[in-house]
Short mmCIF file of C-alpha atoms and ligand atoms in Angstrom, two decimals:
data_model
loop_
_atom_site.label_atom_id
_atom_site.label_comp_id
_atom_site.label_asym_id
_atom_site.label_seq_id
_atom_site.Cartn_x
_atom_site.Cartn_y
_atom_site.Cartn_z
CA UNK L 1 4.08 -2.38 25.09
CA UNK L 2 6.96 -2.44 22.53
CA UNK L 3 6.31 -2.83 18.89
CA UNK L 4 9.11 -4.07 16.35
CA UNK L 5 9.04 -2.76 12.90
CA UNK L 6 10.85 -3.98 9.96
CA UNK L 7 11.61 -0.77 7.95
CA UNK L 8 11.78 2.75 9.23
CA UNK L 9 10.35 4.58 6.43
CA UNK L 10 7.23 6.90 6.51
CA UNK L 11 4.76 4.19 7.24
CA UNK L 12 6.85 3.04 10.39
CA UNK L 13 6.93 6.83 11.29
CA UNK L 14 3.18 7.34 11.10
CA UNK L 15 2.59 4.05 12.92
CA UNK L 16 4.81 5.60 15.70
CA UNK L 17 3.26 8.88 15.87
CA UNK L 18 -0.16 6.85 16.28
CA UNK L 19 1.28 4.73 18.86
CA UNK L 20 2.82 7.28 21.18
CA UNK L 21 -0.60 8.40 22.75
CA UNK L 22 -1.31 4.71 23.48
CA UNK L 23 1.93 4.32 25.37
CA UNK L 24 3.40 2.17 22.75
CA UNK L 25 7.12 2.28 22.21
CA UNK L 26 8.80 1.30 19.12
CA UNK L 27 12.27 -0.40 17.77
CA UNK L 28 12.88 -0.55 14.10
CA UNK L 29 15.24 -2.38 11.99
CA UNK L 30 16.41 -0.77 8.73
CA UNK L 31 19.72 -0.75 6.69
CA UNK L 32 19.63 3.27 6.42
CA UNK L 33 21.18 5.22 8.91
CA UNK L 34 19.14 8.16 8.16
CA UNK L 35 15.63 6.14 7.80
CA UNK L 36 12.92 8.86 8.53
CA UNK L 37 11.47 6.78 11.61
CA UNK L 38 14.61 6.16 13.30
CA UNK L 39 14.42 9.12 15.67
CA UNK L 40 11.02 8.09 16.95
CA UNK L 41 12.45 4.85 18.57
CA UNK L 42 15.24 2.57 18.93
CA UNK L 43 16.97 1.82 15.56
CA UNK L 44 18.65 -1.53 15.00
CA UNK L 45 20.94 -0.47 12.11
CA UNK L 46 21.52 -3.47 9.59
CA UNK L 47 20.51 -5.57 6.97
CA UNK L 48 16.78 -7.21 7.16
CA UNK L 49 18.34 -10.86 7.12
CA UNK L 50 21.18 -10.00 9.76
CA UNK L 51 20.36 -12.84 12.18
CA UNK L 52 21.68 -11.18 15.16
CA UNK L 53 19.54 -8.11 14.60
CA UNK L 54 16.53 -10.20 13.99
CA UNK L 55 17.25 -12.03 17.39
CA UNK L 56 17.35 -8.81 19.18
CA UNK L 57 14.24 -7.40 17.56
CA UNK L 58 12.32 -10.65 18.32
CA UNK L 59 13.57 -10.50 21.93
CA UNK L 60 12.99 -6.89 22.73
CA UNK L 61 9.53 -6.41 20.96
CA UNK L 62 6.21 -7.88 22.07
CA UNK L 63 5.19 -8.03 18.71
CA UNK L 64 6.80 -7.46 15.24
CA UNK L 65 5.09 -5.91 12.26
CA UNK L 66 6.54 -4.59 8.89
CA UNK L 67 6.03 -1.67 6.75
CA UNK L 68 6.58 -3.43 3.32
CA UNK L 69 5.73 -6.65 1.92
CA UNK L 70 8.95 -7.84 0.53
CA UNK L 71 10.03 -9.28 3.61
CA UNK L 72 12.25 -12.29 2.66
CA UNK L 73 10.55 -15.56 3.55
CA UNK L 74 13.37 -16.69 5.63
CA UNK L 75 13.22 -13.56 7.65
CA UNK L 76 9.41 -13.94 8.23
CA UNK L 77 10.06 -17.59 9.27
CA UNK L 78 12.75 -16.70 11.75
CA UNK L 79 10.72 -13.99 13.52
CA UNK L 80 7.64 -16.02 13.46
CA UNK L 81 9.60 -18.95 15.24
CA UNK L 82 10.82 -16.45 17.94
CA UNK L 83 7.88 -13.97 18.38
CA UNK L 84 4.25 -12.99 17.41
CA UNK L 85 4.53 -11.48 14.01
CA UNK L 86 1.36 -9.91 12.50
CA UNK L 87 0.30 -9.80 9.68
CA UNK L 88 1.06 -13.53 9.39
CA UNK L 89 3.88 -14.79 7.05
CA UNK L 90 1.34 -16.32 4.87
CA UNK L 91 -0.02 -12.87 3.80
CA UNK L 92 3.36 -12.05 2.78
CA UNK L 93 4.10 -14.99 0.85
CA UNK L 94 1.09 -14.64 -1.11
CA UNK L 95 1.29 -10.80 -1.39
CA UNK L 96 4.82 -10.49 -2.72
CA UNK L 97 4.38 -12.62 -5.92
CA UNK L 98 1.99 -11.50 -8.26
CA UNK L 99 1.03 -14.83 -9.61
CA UNK L 100 0.50 -16.26 -6.26
CA UNK L 101 -1.60 -13.03 -5.37
CA UNK L 102 -3.64 -13.48 -8.58
CA UNK L 103 -4.06 -17.33 -8.11
CA UNK L 104 -5.22 -16.60 -4.51
CA UNK L 105 -7.89 -14.06 -5.77
CA UNK L 106 -9.12 -16.48 -8.19
CA UNK L 107 -9.32 -19.37 -5.64
CA UNK L 108 -11.39 -17.11 -3.47
CA UNK L 109 -13.72 -16.11 -6.19
CA UNK L 110 -12.51 -12.59 -6.44
CA UNK L 111 -12.48 -11.24 -10.13
CA UNK L 112 -8.99 -10.37 -11.66
CA UNK L 113 -7.95 -9.46 -15.02
CA UNK L 114 -6.92 -12.52 -17.33
CA UNK L 115 -3.40 -13.10 -16.54
CA UNK L 116 -0.41 -15.52 -17.27
CA UNK L 117 2.86 -16.32 -16.17
CA UNK L 118 5.94 -15.28 -18.22
CA UNK L 119 9.43 -16.73 -18.03
CA UNK L 120 10.92 -16.01 -21.42
CA UNK L 121 10.26 -13.99 -24.66
CA UNK L 122 8.91 -17.12 -26.23
CA UNK L 123 6.51 -17.44 -23.36
CA UNK L 124 5.55 -13.75 -23.83
CA UNK L 125 4.89 -14.07 -27.60
CA UNK L 126 2.80 -17.31 -26.90
CA UNK L 127 0.65 -15.92 -24.03
CA UNK L 128 -0.07 -12.64 -25.81
CA UNK L 129 -2.02 -14.72 -28.45
CA UNK L 130 -4.32 -15.69 -25.73
CA UNK L 131 -4.56 -12.42 -23.61
CA UNK L 132 -4.56 -10.06 -26.57
CA UNK L 133 -3.60 -6.45 -26.69
CA UNK L 134 -3.62 -4.06 -24.97
CA UNK L 135 -2.02 -5.77 -21.89
CA UNK L 136 0.46 -4.96 -19.04
CA UNK L 137 3.63 -6.73 -18.09
CA UNK L 138 5.05 -6.63 -14.73
CA UNK L 139 7.75 -8.14 -12.55
CA UNK L 140 6.22 -11.09 -10.51
CA UNK L 141 8.18 -9.90 -7.56
CA UNK L 142 9.71 -6.51 -6.05
CA UNK L 143 7.69 -4.23 -8.41
CA UNK L 144 6.16 -1.12 -6.72
CA UNK L 145 4.72 2.21 -7.98
CA UNK L 146 4.65 0.89 -11.61
CA UNK L 147 8.40 0.25 -11.74
CA UNK L 148 9.57 -2.01 -14.61
CA UNK L 149 5.89 -2.26 -15.83
CA UNK L 150 5.11 -1.69 -19.66
CA UNK L 151 1.91 -1.41 -21.50
CA UNK L 152 1.99 -3.90 -24.43
CA UNK L 153 0.04 -2.38 -27.22
CA UNK L 154 1.01 -4.41 -30.21
CA UNK L 155 3.51 -7.30 -31.06
CA UNK L 156 6.20 -4.64 -31.65
CA UNK L 157 6.32 -3.91 -28.06
CA UNK L 158 7.23 -7.31 -26.79
CA UNK L 159 11.06 -7.18 -27.25
CA UNK L 160 11.60 -3.84 -25.74
CA UNK L 161 9.24 -4.86 -22.84
CA UNK L 162 11.08 -8.09 -22.29
CA UNK L 163 14.43 -6.23 -22.26
CA UNK L 164 13.19 -3.73 -19.61
CA UNK L 165 12.26 -6.34 -17.35
CA UNK L 166 15.89 -7.96 -17.78
CA UNK L 167 14.30 -11.33 -18.24
CA UNK L 168 13.14 -11.61 -14.52
CA UNK L 169 9.88 -13.85 -14.02
CA UNK L 170 7.01 -11.89 -14.94
CA UNK L 171 3.13 -11.76 -15.17
CA UNK L 172 1.21 -10.35 -18.22
CA UNK L 173 -2.27 -8.92 -17.44
CA UNK L 174 -4.87 -7.98 -19.79
CA UNK L 175 -5.47 -4.27 -19.55
CA UNK L 176 -8.42 -3.21 -17.77
CA UNK L 177 -10.60 -0.62 -19.05
CA UNK L 178 -11.50 0.76 -15.63
CA UNK L 179 -13.63 3.95 -14.95
CA UNK L 180 -11.79 4.50 -11.80
CA UNK L 181 -9.43 2.92 -9.16
CA UNK L 182 -10.57 2.47 -5.72
CA UNK L 183 -9.13 0.60 -2.60
CA UNK L 184 -10.61 -0.54 0.68
CA UNK L 185 -8.73 -0.77 3.90
CA UNK L 186 -9.98 -3.35 6.40
CA UNK L 187 -8.64 -4.30 9.82
CA UNK L 188 -8.91 -7.69 11.41
CA UNK L 189 -8.27 -8.48 15.16
CA UNK L 190 -6.71 -11.60 16.43
CA UNK L 191 -10.41 -12.81 17.59
CA UNK L 192 -11.40 -12.20 14.02
CA UNK L 193 -13.43 -8.94 14.45
CA UNK L 194 -13.45 -6.99 11.40
CA UNK L 195 -13.83 -3.23 10.43
CA UNK L 196 -13.82 -1.32 7.19
CA UNK L 197 -13.03 2.15 6.35
CA UNK L 198 -15.01 3.79 3.36
CA UNK L 199 -13.69 3.21 0.05
CA UNK L 200 -10.86 5.52 -1.22
CA UNK L 201 -11.07 6.74 -4.76
CA UNK L 202 -7.51 6.84 -6.08
CA UNK L 203 -5.85 8.86 -8.86
CA UNK L 204 -2.52 7.59 -10.15
CA UNK L 205 -0.14 9.11 -12.76
CA UNK L 206 3.15 7.33 -14.03
CA UNK L 207 2.08 4.26 -11.68
CA UNK L 208 2.33 6.42 -8.63
CA UNK L 209 -0.68 7.55 -6.27
CA UNK L 210 -1.28 11.30 -6.47
CA UNK L 211 -4.66 11.65 -4.73
CA UNK L 212 -6.85 9.54 -2.64
CA UNK L 213 -10.46 10.50 -1.81
CA UNK L 214 -12.68 9.16 0.79
CA UNK L 215 -15.76 8.02 -0.62
CA UNK L 216 -18.79 7.69 1.99
CA UNK L 217 -21.77 5.71 0.71
CA UNK L 218 -20.09 4.53 -2.31
CA UNK L 219 -22.18 1.96 -4.22
CA UNK L 220 -19.46 -0.54 -4.43
CA UNK L 221 -18.45 -0.41 -0.70
CA UNK L 222 -20.49 -3.73 0.33
CA UNK L 223 -18.96 -5.57 -2.49
CA UNK L 224 -15.41 -4.42 -1.71
CA UNK L 225 -16.17 -5.37 1.84
CA UNK L 226 -17.04 -8.82 0.91
CA UNK L 227 -13.89 -9.46 -1.29
CA UNK L 228 -11.60 -8.20 1.43
CA UNK L 229 -13.37 -10.36 4.06
CA UNK L 230 -12.54 -13.14 2.04
CA UNK L 231 -8.96 -12.18 1.90
CA UNK L 232 -8.54 -11.53 5.55
CA UNK L 233 -10.44 -14.55 6.71
CA UNK L 234 -8.66 -16.99 4.64
CA UNK L 235 -5.16 -15.68 5.65
CA UNK L 236 -6.25 -15.59 9.24
CA UNK L 237 -5.02 -12.17 9.10
CA UNK L 238 -4.28 -9.73 11.83
CA UNK L 239 -3.75 -6.04 11.18
CA UNK L 240 -4.61 -3.52 8.37
CA UNK L 241 -4.79 -4.66 4.67
CA UNK L 242 -5.35 -2.62 1.61
CA UNK L 243 -7.18 -4.16 -1.43
CA UNK L 244 -6.79 -2.26 -4.59
CA UNK L 245 -9.43 -2.66 -7.14
CA UNK L 246 -10.56 -1.47 -10.39
CA UNK L 247 -14.11 -0.12 -11.04
CA UNK L 248 -15.22 -1.44 -14.36
CA UNK L 249 -18.64 0.14 -15.02
CA UNK L 250 -19.98 -0.84 -11.44
CA UNK L 251 -18.01 -4.13 -11.37
CA UNK L 252 -14.88 -4.61 -9.32
CA UNK L 253 -11.73 -6.28 -10.38
CA UNK L 254 -8.97 -6.96 -7.95
CA UNK L 255 -5.45 -5.54 -8.72
CA UNK L 256 -3.44 -6.41 -5.75
CA UNK L 257 -3.35 -6.19 -1.96
CA UNK L 258 -0.94 -4.87 0.39
CA UNK L 259 -0.47 -6.70 3.81
CA UNK L 260 0.32 -3.32 5.61
CA UNK L 261 -0.88 0.25 6.08
CA UNK L 262 -1.30 1.95 2.71
CA UNK L 263 -0.91 5.08 1.07
CA UNK L 264 -4.53 5.36 -0.14
CA UNK L 265 -5.47 5.35 3.56
CA UNK L 266 -3.51 8.40 4.73
CA UNK L 267 -6.47 10.73 5.01
CA UNK L 268 -7.72 8.47 7.93
CA UNK L 269 -4.99 10.39 10.19
CA UNK L 270 -7.39 13.33 10.33
CA UNK L 271 -10.28 12.13 8.27
CA UNK L 272 -11.58 9.10 10.16
CA UNK L 273 -12.52 8.39 13.86
CA UNK L 274 -9.62 6.18 14.29
CA UNK L 275 -6.57 6.15 11.87
CA UNK L 276 -5.58 3.21 9.81
CA UNK L 277 -1.98 3.37 11.77
CA UNK L 278 -3.70 3.43 15.25
CA UNK L 279 -6.06 0.66 13.98
CA UNK L 280 -3.06 -1.39 12.79
CA UNK L 281 -1.55 -1.02 16.22
CA UNK L 282 -4.86 -1.83 18.13
CA UNK L 283 -5.14 -4.98 15.97
CA UNK L 284 -1.62 -6.38 16.36
CA UNK L 285 -1.68 -5.49 20.35
CA UNK L 286 -4.90 -7.30 20.67
CA UNK L 287 -6.73 -4.07 21.58
CA UNK L 288 -10.15 -3.22 20.94
CA UNK L 289 -10.65 -1.77 17.27
CA UNK L 290 -11.48 1.82 16.76
CA UNK L 291 -14.42 3.16 14.73
CA UNK L 292 -13.58 3.84 11.11
CA UNK L 293 -16.11 6.25 9.98
CA UNK L 294 -15.19 9.54 8.23
CA UNK L 295 -15.45 12.67 10.34
CA UNK L 296 -15.98 14.94 7.18
CA UNK L 297 -15.25 15.24 3.59
CA UNK L 298 -11.91 14.22 3.44
CA UNK L 299 -9.00 13.25 0.88
CA UNK L 300 -5.19 13.03 0.78
CA UNK L 301 -2.79 14.52 -1.82
CA UNK L 302 0.92 13.17 -2.06
CA UNK L 303 3.97 15.29 -2.58
CA UNK L 304 6.52 13.49 -4.64
CA UNK L 305 10.01 14.19 -5.25
CA UNK L 306 9.83 17.85 -4.11
CA UNK L 307 9.03 19.39 -0.78
CA UNK L 308 6.19 22.16 -0.65
CA UNK L 309 6.80 25.04 1.55
CA UNK L 310 5.24 24.56 4.85
CA UNK L 311 3.79 27.91 5.05
CA UNK L 312 2.19 27.54 1.53
CA UNK L 313 0.52 24.26 2.73
CA UNK L 314 -0.68 25.64 5.90
CA UNK L 315 -2.13 28.76 4.15
CA UNK L 316 -4.67 26.50 2.51
CA UNK L 317 -8.02 26.24 4.82
CA UNK L 318 -8.71 22.72 5.91
CA UNK L 319 -5.09 21.33 4.88
CA UNK L 320 -3.11 19.18 7.27
CA UNK L 321 0.61 18.65 6.44
CA UNK L 322 2.67 15.50 7.07
CA UNK L 323 6.32 15.77 6.13
CA UNK L 324 8.19 12.58 6.16
CA UNK L 325 11.66 13.76 7.25
CA UNK L 326 12.92 12.47 3.79
CA UNK L 327 15.45 14.20 1.56
CA UNK L 328 13.73 14.86 -1.78
CA UNK L 329 14.69 12.42 -4.57
CA UNK L 330 13.32 11.55 -7.95
CA UNK L 331 9.82 9.87 -7.46
CA UNK L 332 10.18 9.60 -3.76
CA UNK L 333 7.23 10.17 -1.58
CA UNK L 334 8.28 13.14 0.88
CA UNK L 335 5.10 14.29 2.27
CA UNK L 336 1.45 14.47 2.12
CA UNK L 337 -1.43 16.67 3.06
CA UNK L 338 -4.92 15.72 4.31
CA UNK L 339 -7.86 17.83 3.20
CA UNK L 340 -10.62 17.77 5.81
CA UNK L 341 -13.75 19.89 5.13
CA UNK L 342 -17.55 19.97 5.87
CA UNK L 343 -18.79 20.17 2.42
CA UNK L 344 -18.07 18.43 -0.97
CA UNK L 345 -17.39 21.93 -2.53
CA UNK L 346 -14.83 22.77 0.12
CA UNK L 347 -13.06 19.47 -0.27
CA UNK L 348 -12.98 19.93 -4.20
CA UNK L 349 -11.48 23.25 -3.78
CA UNK L 350 -8.81 22.13 -1.13
CA UNK L 351 -7.77 19.01 -3.15
CA UNK L 352 -7.31 21.61 -6.18
CA UNK L 353 -5.11 23.98 -4.19
CA UNK L 354 -3.09 21.12 -2.84
CA UNK L 355 -2.72 19.46 -6.13
CA UNK L 356 -1.74 22.81 -7.70
CA UNK L 357 0.94 23.09 -5.18
CA UNK L 358 2.06 19.54 -5.45
CA UNK L 359 2.32 19.87 -9.09
CA UNK L 360 4.74 22.90 -8.68
CA UNK L 361 7.05 20.76 -6.48
CA UNK L 362 6.45 17.18 -7.68
CA UNK L 363 9.24 16.11 -9.96
CA UNK L 364 7.30 13.56 -12.05
P1 AMP D 401 0.36 -1.81 -9.66
O1 AMP D 401 1.97 -1.77 -9.65
O2 AMP D 401 -0.04 -3.24 -10.04
O3 AMP D 401 -0.19 -1.31 -8.63
O4 AMP D 401 0.17 -1.07 -11.00
C1 AMP D 401 0.23 0.45 -10.76
C2 AMP D 401 -0.90 1.15 -11.76
O5 AMP D 401 -0.81 0.78 -13.06
C3 AMP D 401 -2.47 0.88 -11.12
O6 AMP D 401 -2.59 1.61 -10.13
C4 AMP D 401 -3.22 1.18 -12.51
O7 AMP D 401 -3.29 2.67 -12.52
C5 AMP D 401 -2.20 0.71 -13.55
N1 AMP D 401 -2.58 -0.78 -13.86
C6 AMP D 401 -1.90 -1.97 -13.44
N2 AMP D 401 -2.57 -2.95 -13.71
C7 AMP D 401 -3.29 -2.66 -14.82
C8 AMP D 401 -4.27 -3.41 -15.56
N3 AMP D 401 -4.17 -4.88 -15.60
N4 AMP D 401 -5.25 -2.78 -16.25
C9 AMP D 401 -5.08 -1.39 -16.35
N5 AMP D 401 -4.36 -0.73 -15.65
C10 AMP D 401 -3.27 -1.28 -14.75
#
């Protein structure tokens, strides 16, 4: 069996590492000659919209998947016409535009912050009268890790925020006074079978995920499963999907979803009976889904912009290092470590040790 992946970054790399024991082979399409998954399979080197390379990918792979949501609609349509593509193109279309995404949540009865579309500075001034301060402005498309976003605290912030976005179509969202951020990772098979991982509790700084901790028996697990089930079923989804939510005093408010494996699920590699990467492959290859329960107290810490010393990470008891084979660059995720322990106390200690190390090497 051969899986084609659009993109050859760390998510593609971790999919390949999960696929080898199952005898799965990989072919990647990526414009970067030194993309970090290239060594783990065949590499088609070129742009994502190169018709010849897309035809080759469709021809040579049994199923095509992707590691990022900004796959252009015509690329998804071309691939879908020539081979099986999972998750389905509709999930991409909804997930890559924040307005479509929020409209979709609303249609499904999944709570969101108040939001409005903004296409000009005049629009922005007008909608802020309705939404009120504080609020957040984000580009509708292409945004990730908080890029181009600003918090609007007063009318004085509007001109600068609009300039920062360079006038691209945008969304304004009311600022959600959350007590914590969580995500749920779910998997759906072609037959509609569903499995869910325990909630991740996520700590961001500067819009970038720093730590994700697995929360077994979280009181909001059932509600999160209900919301993500609505999403998966209505999209006739196949594969892994991550739904990011705010917990506002015990009530969940949806932020966004990612139609792919997700950074907040990296703890599943050592911390769950079956990792999110293996379960994504199982789903898209129409194989039985694997058990999702946590196998201990577990969490994940990201290394951003700077590499830790391998020996230093491995000195920490209960830590498992994953290097992505990427050159460090400002704000770039280059590695993570999973903490897997027997007790809550040991977990907190391991997270602290890993976080301290990350803070020494992180550049932001
Ligand atoms: P996003 O790019 O939408 O995932 O946003 C990145 C991070 O910014 C989130 O993980 C939150 O920490 C914060 N954030 C985004 N939207 C909101 C909001 N409406 N209210 C409060 N915080 C937000």
